[in-house]
Amino acid sequence: QGCVEEDIVGVVAASFTHFDSRDGDPQLHDHVVVLNRVQATSDGAWRTLDSRGLFASAVMLSEMHQGVLSDLLTAELGWDWTAHTRRSSTAPKWEVAGVSKHLMDEFSTRTTSILATKDRLVAQFEEDHGRAPTDVEVIKLRQTATLATRHAKSGKSLGDLTEAWASRAAPFLDDEPMAWVHGLGGRDVATFTSAEFEDEILLDVANAALEVVSAKRPTFSRANVQAEVFRQMQGVRFTQPSERIHTATRATDLAVAQALLITTPNLHHTPRFLLRSDGTSKFVRTGHWLYTTTTLLDAEARLLDAGQRLDAPVVSRATLAEVTGQRLPGKGFKLSDDQARCVKQITTSGRVLDLLVGPAGTGKSTTMAGLRAAWELEQGAGSVVGLAPSAAAAEVLGDDLGIDTDNLAKWLYEHRQHGQRKRELDELHDKVRLIERSGQVPSSGLRSDIARREAALERWTLRPGQLVVVDETSLASTFALDELISAALDVHAKVVLVGDWAQLSSVDAGGIFRTLVRDRGEEAPTLGDVRRFRDTWERGCLADGGRLAAIVPTRLFDDAAALRALAGRGRIVLR
C-alpha cells in the first residue's frame, strides 16, 4: 500500500472547562475528549483515527499548544512572556511577564505538595535500597506522589474561587488585584510571520533541536524533533497559530534533512489524522520513520575502534601472581578463580578500552578491587581513577575501591577546563617571574593561588599509565564515554567499562555498552559465578538471559527454565 491522504469533514470532540486545581489554585484548563472516528469527504465513510500516531505525537502537540496559547493570549490581552529556570529540566519555562515568583509560589501549592512528597519518597527509597533511584524510578515516584496528594474536587463556583484568589494574592501585590491584572496587558510585543524567518535562521533552530534530541536518544522520530523545535521557538510570538506551525514545520524539515534515516516506514491500514498549517485537516496512512545522526554514529565508531586498539599499558605476570595469590588489600579474602581470570584478561590485554561484564551478585566490586591492587602495584599509588554515571554510584564505587571517585559528568566538565586552567597558571607564573626580577618577593596569597590551581589541574587531568574504571556503564551516555576515551588516548591511559549490558540504558543517547560487549563476543572478560545467593537454583535464575527475572518483574525473558524455577518456589507475584 502506498501513502493515502483523504480530506475529512472534521473532528468530533467534547470539551469540559475547569478553573482550578484540586488544591484550589487557579488553573484554567479544558479536558477535550476526541472521538476516534472521522468522516472522509470522498465517500462519506467513517474511519478510525490512528491513536498510536496521536499518542506518539503527544509531547509535540503539547509543545505546539503552549506556543499557540501564548500567541493567542498576547494577541487578546497584550501579555508578554519571561523565561524561568526549572528545578528538574534545562528547558526554560515561560511565564507571564510581571508576575512575581512569590505570587507564583503562592498559587502553586499543588506542585509544592507533589514535590515535597516525591522528595520524601526518594529519601525513603535511598534508605531502603542504599542508593539513589534512577531517573526512571524518580518518574515513577513522582507519579506515586501525584496520586497520593490528590484531593477530592471542591465544586466551588467561579465567583467564590475568584474572591478567594484575590484575597490570597493581595499580600503579594503593590496594587488592587483588578488594577494589577490590567497592568499586565497592553505591552508592545513583537509578533512575526513565517515569511520573516529566512532559512539561515531556521537552520540554527534546526541544528539546536537536532543536537538536543540526538543527545537524548540514539534513534528518534520526526515528532521528537518537531517537539524540540516548538520548544526552541517558545520565546517567539507569531501573528497566527498557522504561522507558528508552518515555521516549525520548515525548521523540522531542515533538521530531518540532516539526519540519517535508519528504518523505512511499515505502512499499515490504520489512518492518522493530521492538521495542515493552513488550519484544514487531512487523513493519511503512514508509518513510523526512525532517524539517527552521523555525530552519534561517529562516536560509536570511535568507541568500537578504541576497543580494538592494543597499545595501552599492561601489568606484568609477576605482579599478577602477587595480587591473585594473596588476600586483597583491606579485605579478608582472595580473588575467586573467575575474578582472577578477569583481572588477568584486563590488565594484560593491552586494549585501550576494555570491559568487565557481569550481572548483579557476580563480584564485580571485588574484581575491580583486584584491578586496582594490580595496577597500583605496577604503576604506583594514584594510578587508578574511579568514575560512575551518578553521584550515588560514584560514592558506592569509591567505598568498594577505597579511592576518591567522581561523577562522570562532573569529571568531564572539570576536564574541559584544562586549557583555561593552564593559561591562568602560565599567567600567574609569568607574574611571579616579573615580581622576582624586580627584586621583590611574591605574596603568600599569590603562591597559594598557584598551588590551588596546580592541584586542580592535576586532579582533573589524566596521566600516562593511569587506569580509569567506569562503573554502571550501561547508564552512561555514548557521547560522555566518547569524550572520556578521547582524553585517555591523548595521554596513553587505559579505560575499563564495568556493568551489565542487560540493565537499563542511559536516559541520554546510550546502548553502546551492549554494542561493545557484542563486538568483543566470547573474548569479553565476563563474570558468571553468582555469589550473592546460597542456593544453586537461585544462582541459576540470575545467570545468562534470565538473570534479571527475580528483580525486574516488567522485563521479558527467553529463559523459560529460570521462570519455571522462580514460579515453582513462589517468587513470581502477579500484580
PDB file of N, CA, C and O in Angstrom, residues 480-516:
ATOM      1  N   ALA A 480      29.361  10.871  26.398  1.00  0.00           N
ATOM      2  CA  ALA A 480      30.237  11.023  27.563  1.00  0.00           C
ATOM      3  C   ALA A 480      31.392  10.031  27.498  1.00  0.00           C
ATOM      4  O   ALA A 480      32.549  10.378  27.765  1.00  0.00           O
ATOM      5  N   LEU A 481      31.099   8.777  27.141  1.00  0.00           N
ATOM      6  CA  LEU A 481      32.157   7.771  27.042  1.00  0.00           C
ATOM      7  C   LEU A 481      33.128   8.092  25.913  1.00  0.00           C
ATOM      8  O   LEU A 481      34.337   7.884  26.039  1.00  0.00           O
ATOM      9  N   ASP A 482      32.608   8.618  24.821  1.00  0.00           N
ATOM     10  CA  ASP A 482      33.475   9.001  23.694  1.00  0.00           C
ATOM     11  C   ASP A 482      34.442  10.094  24.126  1.00  0.00           C
ATOM     12  O   ASP A 482      35.640  10.057  23.791  1.00  0.00           O
ATOM     13  N   GLU A 483      33.956  11.068  24.865  1.00  0.00           N
ATOM     14  CA  GLU A 483      34.821  12.154  25.340  1.00  0.00           C
ATOM     15  C   GLU A 483      35.873  11.635  26.311  1.00  0.00           C
ATOM     16  O   GLU A 483      37.030  12.059  26.282  1.00  0.00           O
ATOM     17  N   LEU A 484      35.478  10.686  27.172  1.00  0.00           N
ATOM     18  CA  LEU A 484      36.422  10.117  28.130  1.00  0.00           C
ATOM     19  C   LEU A 484      37.521   9.327  27.416  1.00  0.00           C
ATOM     20  O   LEU A 484      38.709   9.448  27.755  1.00  0.00           O
ATOM     21  N   ILE A 485      37.139   8.521  26.446  1.00  0.00           N
ATOM     22  CA  ILE A 485      38.121   7.725  25.702  1.00  0.00           C
ATOM     23  C   ILE A 485      39.091   8.641  24.961  1.00  0.00           C
ATOM     24  O   ILE A 485      40.298   8.366  24.888  1.00  0.00           O
ATOM     25  N   SER A 486      38.589   9.728  24.421  1.00  0.00           N
ATOM     26  CA  SER A 486      39.452  10.677  23.723  1.00  0.00           C
ATOM     27  C   SER A 486      40.506  11.241  24.677  1.00  0.00           C
ATOM     28  O   SER A 486      41.690  11.354  24.311  1.00  0.00           O
ATOM     29  N   ALA A 487      40.085  11.552  25.908  1.00  0.00           N
ATOM     30  CA  ALA A 487      41.037  12.068  26.903  1.00  0.00           C
ATOM     31  C   ALA A 487      42.073  11.016  27.258  1.00  0.00           C
ATOM     32  O   ALA A 487      43.258  11.331  27.446  1.00  0.00           O
ATOM     33  N   ALA A 488      41.660   9.746  27.358  1.00  0.00           N
ATOM     34  CA  ALA A 488      42.592   8.670  27.692  1.00  0.00           C
ATOM     35  C   ALA A 488      43.593   8.439  26.563  1.00  0.00           C
ATOM     36  O   ALA A 488      44.790   8.218  26.803  1.00  0.00           O
ATOM     37  N   LEU A 489      43.116   8.491  25.332  1.00  0.00           N
ATOM     38  CA  LEU A 489      44.010   8.290  24.192  1.00  0.00           C
ATOM     39  C   LEU A 489      45.071   9.386  24.114  1.00  0.00           C
ATOM     40  O   LEU A 489      46.208   9.126  23.709  1.00  0.00           O
ATOM     41  N   ASP A 490      44.697  10.584  24.504  1.00  0.00           N
ATOM     42  CA  ASP A 490      45.636  11.708  24.423  1.00  0.00           C
ATOM     43  C   ASP A 490      46.870  11.497  25.298  1.00  0.00           C
ATOM     44  O   ASP A 490      47.947  12.029  24.984  1.00  0.00           O
ATOM     45  N   VAL A 491      46.720  10.751  26.399  1.00  0.00           N
ATOM     46  CA  VAL A 491      47.840  10.616  27.354  1.00  0.00           C
ATOM     47  C   VAL A 491      48.313   9.172  27.514  1.00  0.00           C
ATOM     48  O   VAL A 491      49.108   8.870  28.396  1.00  0.00           O
ATOM     49  N   HIS A 492      47.792   8.257  26.689  1.00  0.00           N
ATOM     50  CA  HIS A 492      48.208   6.858  26.762  1.00  0.00           C
ATOM     51  C   HIS A 492      47.767   6.222  28.098  1.00  0.00           C
ATOM     52  O   HIS A 492      48.539   5.580  28.806  1.00  0.00           O
ATOM     53  N   ALA A 493      46.474   6.419  28.427  1.00  0.00           N
ATOM     54  CA  ALA A 493      45.865   5.774  29.592  1.00  0.00           C
ATOM     55  C   ALA A 493      44.919   4.680  29.113  1.00  0.00           C
ATOM     56  O   ALA A 493      44.672   4.535  27.916  1.00  0.00           O
ATOM     57  N   LYS A 494      44.380   3.907  30.065  1.00  0.00           N
ATOM     58  CA  LYS A 494      43.505   2.788  29.741  1.00  0.00           C
ATOM     59  C   LYS A 494      42.174   2.986  30.453  1.00  0.00           C
ATOM     60  O   LYS A 494      42.123   3.477  31.593  1.00  0.00           O
ATOM     61  N   VAL A 495      41.075   2.592  29.791  1.00  0.00           N
ATOM     62  CA  VAL A 495      39.730   2.715  30.354  1.00  0.00           C
ATOM     63  C   VAL A 495      39.086   1.338  30.410  1.00  0.00           C
ATOM     64  O   VAL A 495      39.149   0.566  29.448  1.00  0.00           O
ATOM     65  N   VAL A 496      38.457   1.035  31.555  1.00  0.00           N
ATOM     66  CA  VAL A 496      37.702  -0.211  31.716  1.00  0.00           C
ATOM     67  C   VAL A 496      36.245   0.142  32.005  1.00  0.00           C
ATOM     68  O   VAL A 496      35.961   0.866  32.970  1.00  0.00           O
ATOM     69  N   LEU A 497      35.350  -0.345  31.172  1.00  0.00           N
ATOM     70  CA  LEU A 497      33.917  -0.129  31.359  1.00  0.00           C
ATOM     71  C   LEU A 497      33.327  -1.340  32.068  1.00  0.00           C
ATOM     72  O   LEU A 497      33.468  -2.468  31.587  1.00  0.00           O
ATOM     73  N   VAL A 498      32.653  -1.102  33.182  1.00  0.00           N
ATOM     74  CA  VAL A 498      32.135  -2.178  34.024  1.00  0.00           C
ATOM     75  C   VAL A 498      30.615  -2.104  34.066  1.00  0.00           C
ATOM     76  O   VAL A 498      30.043  -1.015  34.226  1.00  0.00           O
ATOM     77  N   GLY A 499      29.951  -3.242  33.941  1.00  0.00           N
ATOM     78  CA  GLY A 499      28.498  -3.219  34.049  1.00  0.00           C
ATOM     79  C   GLY A 499      27.845  -4.476  33.546  1.00  0.00           C
ATOM     80  O   GLY A 499      28.490  -5.496  33.289  1.00  0.00           O
ATOM     81  N   ASP A 500      26.532  -4.380  33.425  1.00  0.00           N
ATOM     82  CA  ASP A 500      25.692  -5.474  32.947  1.00  0.00           C
ATOM     83  C   ASP A 500      24.902  -4.945  31.763  1.00  0.00           C
ATOM     84  O   ASP A 500      24.087  -4.038  31.914  1.00  0.00           O
ATOM     85  N   TRP A 501      25.149  -5.459  30.571  1.00  0.00           N
ATOM     86  CA  TRP A 501      24.510  -4.938  29.373  1.00  0.00           C
ATOM     87  C   TRP A 501      22.994  -5.102  29.414  1.00  0.00           C
ATOM     88  O   TRP A 501      22.261  -4.422  28.681  1.00  0.00           O
ATOM     89  N   ALA A 502      22.470  -6.021  30.264  1.00  0.00           N
ATOM     90  CA  ALA A 502      21.025  -6.256  30.314  1.00  0.00           C
ATOM     91  C   ALA A 502      20.305  -5.274  31.220  1.00  0.00           C
ATOM     92  O   ALA A 502      19.087  -5.284  31.296  1.00  0.00           O
ATOM     93  N   GLN A 503      21.049  -4.425  31.938  1.00  0.00           N
ATOM     94  CA  GLN A 503      20.395  -3.436  32.788  1.00  0.00           C
ATOM     95  C   GLN A 503      19.867  -2.285  31.953  1.00  0.00           C
ATOM     96  O   GLN A 503      20.108  -2.189  30.749  1.00  0.00           O
ATOM     97  N   LEU A 504      19.130  -1.359  32.622  1.00  0.00           N
ATOM     98  CA  LEU A 504      18.583  -0.199  31.940  1.00  0.00           C
ATOM     99  C   LEU A 504      19.700   0.616  31.304  1.00  0.00           C
ATOM    100  O   LEU A 504      20.783   0.734  31.855  1.00  0.00           O
ATOM    101  N   SER A 505      19.385   1.178  30.126  1.00  0.00           N
ATOM    102  CA  SER A 505      20.364   2.016  29.443  1.00  0.00           C
ATOM    103  C   SER A 505      20.253   3.454  29.918  1.00  0.00           C
ATOM    104  O   SER A 505      19.358   3.822  30.663  1.00  0.00           O
ATOM    105  N   SER A 506      21.174   4.274  29.431  1.00  0.00           N
ATOM    106  CA  SER A 506      21.215   5.680  29.801  1.00  0.00           C
ATOM    107  C   SER A 506      19.939   6.390  29.374  1.00  0.00           C
ATOM    108  O   SER A 506      19.326   6.063  28.355  1.00  0.00           O
ATOM    109  N   VAL A 507      19.544   7.426  30.177  1.00  0.00           N
ATOM    110  CA  VAL A 507      18.417   8.258  29.771  1.00  0.00           C
ATOM    111  C   VAL A 507      18.817   9.143  28.598  1.00  0.00           C
ATOM    112  O   VAL A 507      17.955   9.640  27.874  1.00  0.00           O
ATOM    113  N   ASP A 508      20.107   9.353  28.410  1.00  0.00           N
ATOM    114  CA  ASP A 508      20.597  10.047  27.221  1.00  0.00           C
ATOM    115  C   ASP A 508      20.882   8.996  26.146  1.00  0.00           C
ATOM    116  O   ASP A 508      20.596   7.821  26.328  1.00  0.00           O
ATOM    117  N   ALA A 509      21.412   9.454  25.014  1.00  0.00           N
ATOM    118  CA  ALA A 509      21.713   8.512  23.942  1.00  0.00           C
ATOM    119  C   ALA A 509      22.730   7.485  24.435  1.00  0.00           C
ATOM    120  O   ALA A 509      23.874   7.823  24.734  1.00  0.00           O
ATOM    121  N   GLY A 510      22.308   6.249  24.551  1.00  0.00           N
ATOM    122  CA  GLY A 510      23.181   5.229  25.115  1.00  0.00           C
ATOM    123  C   GLY A 510      23.089   3.921  24.360  1.00  0.00           C
ATOM    124  O   GLY A 510      22.803   3.886  23.170  1.00  0.00           O
ATOM    125  N   GLY A 511      23.329   2.819  25.076  1.00  0.00           N
ATOM    126  CA  GLY A 511      23.277   1.499  24.465  1.00  0.00           C
ATOM    127  C   GLY A 511      24.605   1.021  23.931  1.00  0.00           C
ATOM    128  O   GLY A 511      24.709  -0.096  23.422  1.00  0.00           O
ATOM    129  N   ILE A 512      25.666   1.835  24.059  1.00  0.00           N
ATOM    130  CA  ILE A 512      26.948   1.457  23.465  1.00  0.00           C
ATOM    131  C   ILE A 512      27.607   0.328  24.238  1.00  0.00           C
ATOM    132  O   ILE A 512      28.378  -0.455  23.671  1.00  0.00           O
ATOM    133  N   PHE A 513      27.323   0.202  25.548  1.00  0.00           N
ATOM    134  CA  PHE A 513      27.962  -0.870  26.314  1.00  0.00           C
ATOM    135  C   PHE A 513      27.559  -2.231  25.764  1.00  0.00           C
ATOM    136  O   PHE A 513      28.398  -3.119  25.595  1.00  0.00           O
ATOM    137  N   ARG A 514      26.283  -2.404  25.490  1.00  0.00           N
ATOM    138  CA  ARG A 514      25.814  -3.655  24.892  1.00  0.00           C
ATOM    139  C   ARG A 514      26.508  -3.905  23.558  1.00  0.00           C
ATOM    140  O   ARG A 514      26.911  -5.031  23.243  1.00  0.00           O
ATOM    141  N   THR A 515      26.669  -2.846  22.750  1.00  0.00           N
ATOM    142  CA  THR A 515      27.324  -2.973  21.443  1.00  0.00           C
ATOM    143  C   THR A 515      28.779  -3.381  21.598  1.00  0.00           C
ATOM    144  O   THR A 515      29.285  -4.236  20.856  1.00  0.00           O
ATOM    145  N   LEU A 516      29.478  -2.791  22.563  1.00  0.00           N
ATOM    146  CA  LEU A 516      30.884  -3.128  22.796  1.00  0.00           C
ATOM    147  C   LEU A 516      31.027  -4.574  23.256  1.00  0.00           C
ATOM    148  O   LEU A 516      31.960  -5.280  22.838  1.00  0.00           O
TER     149      LEU A 516
END
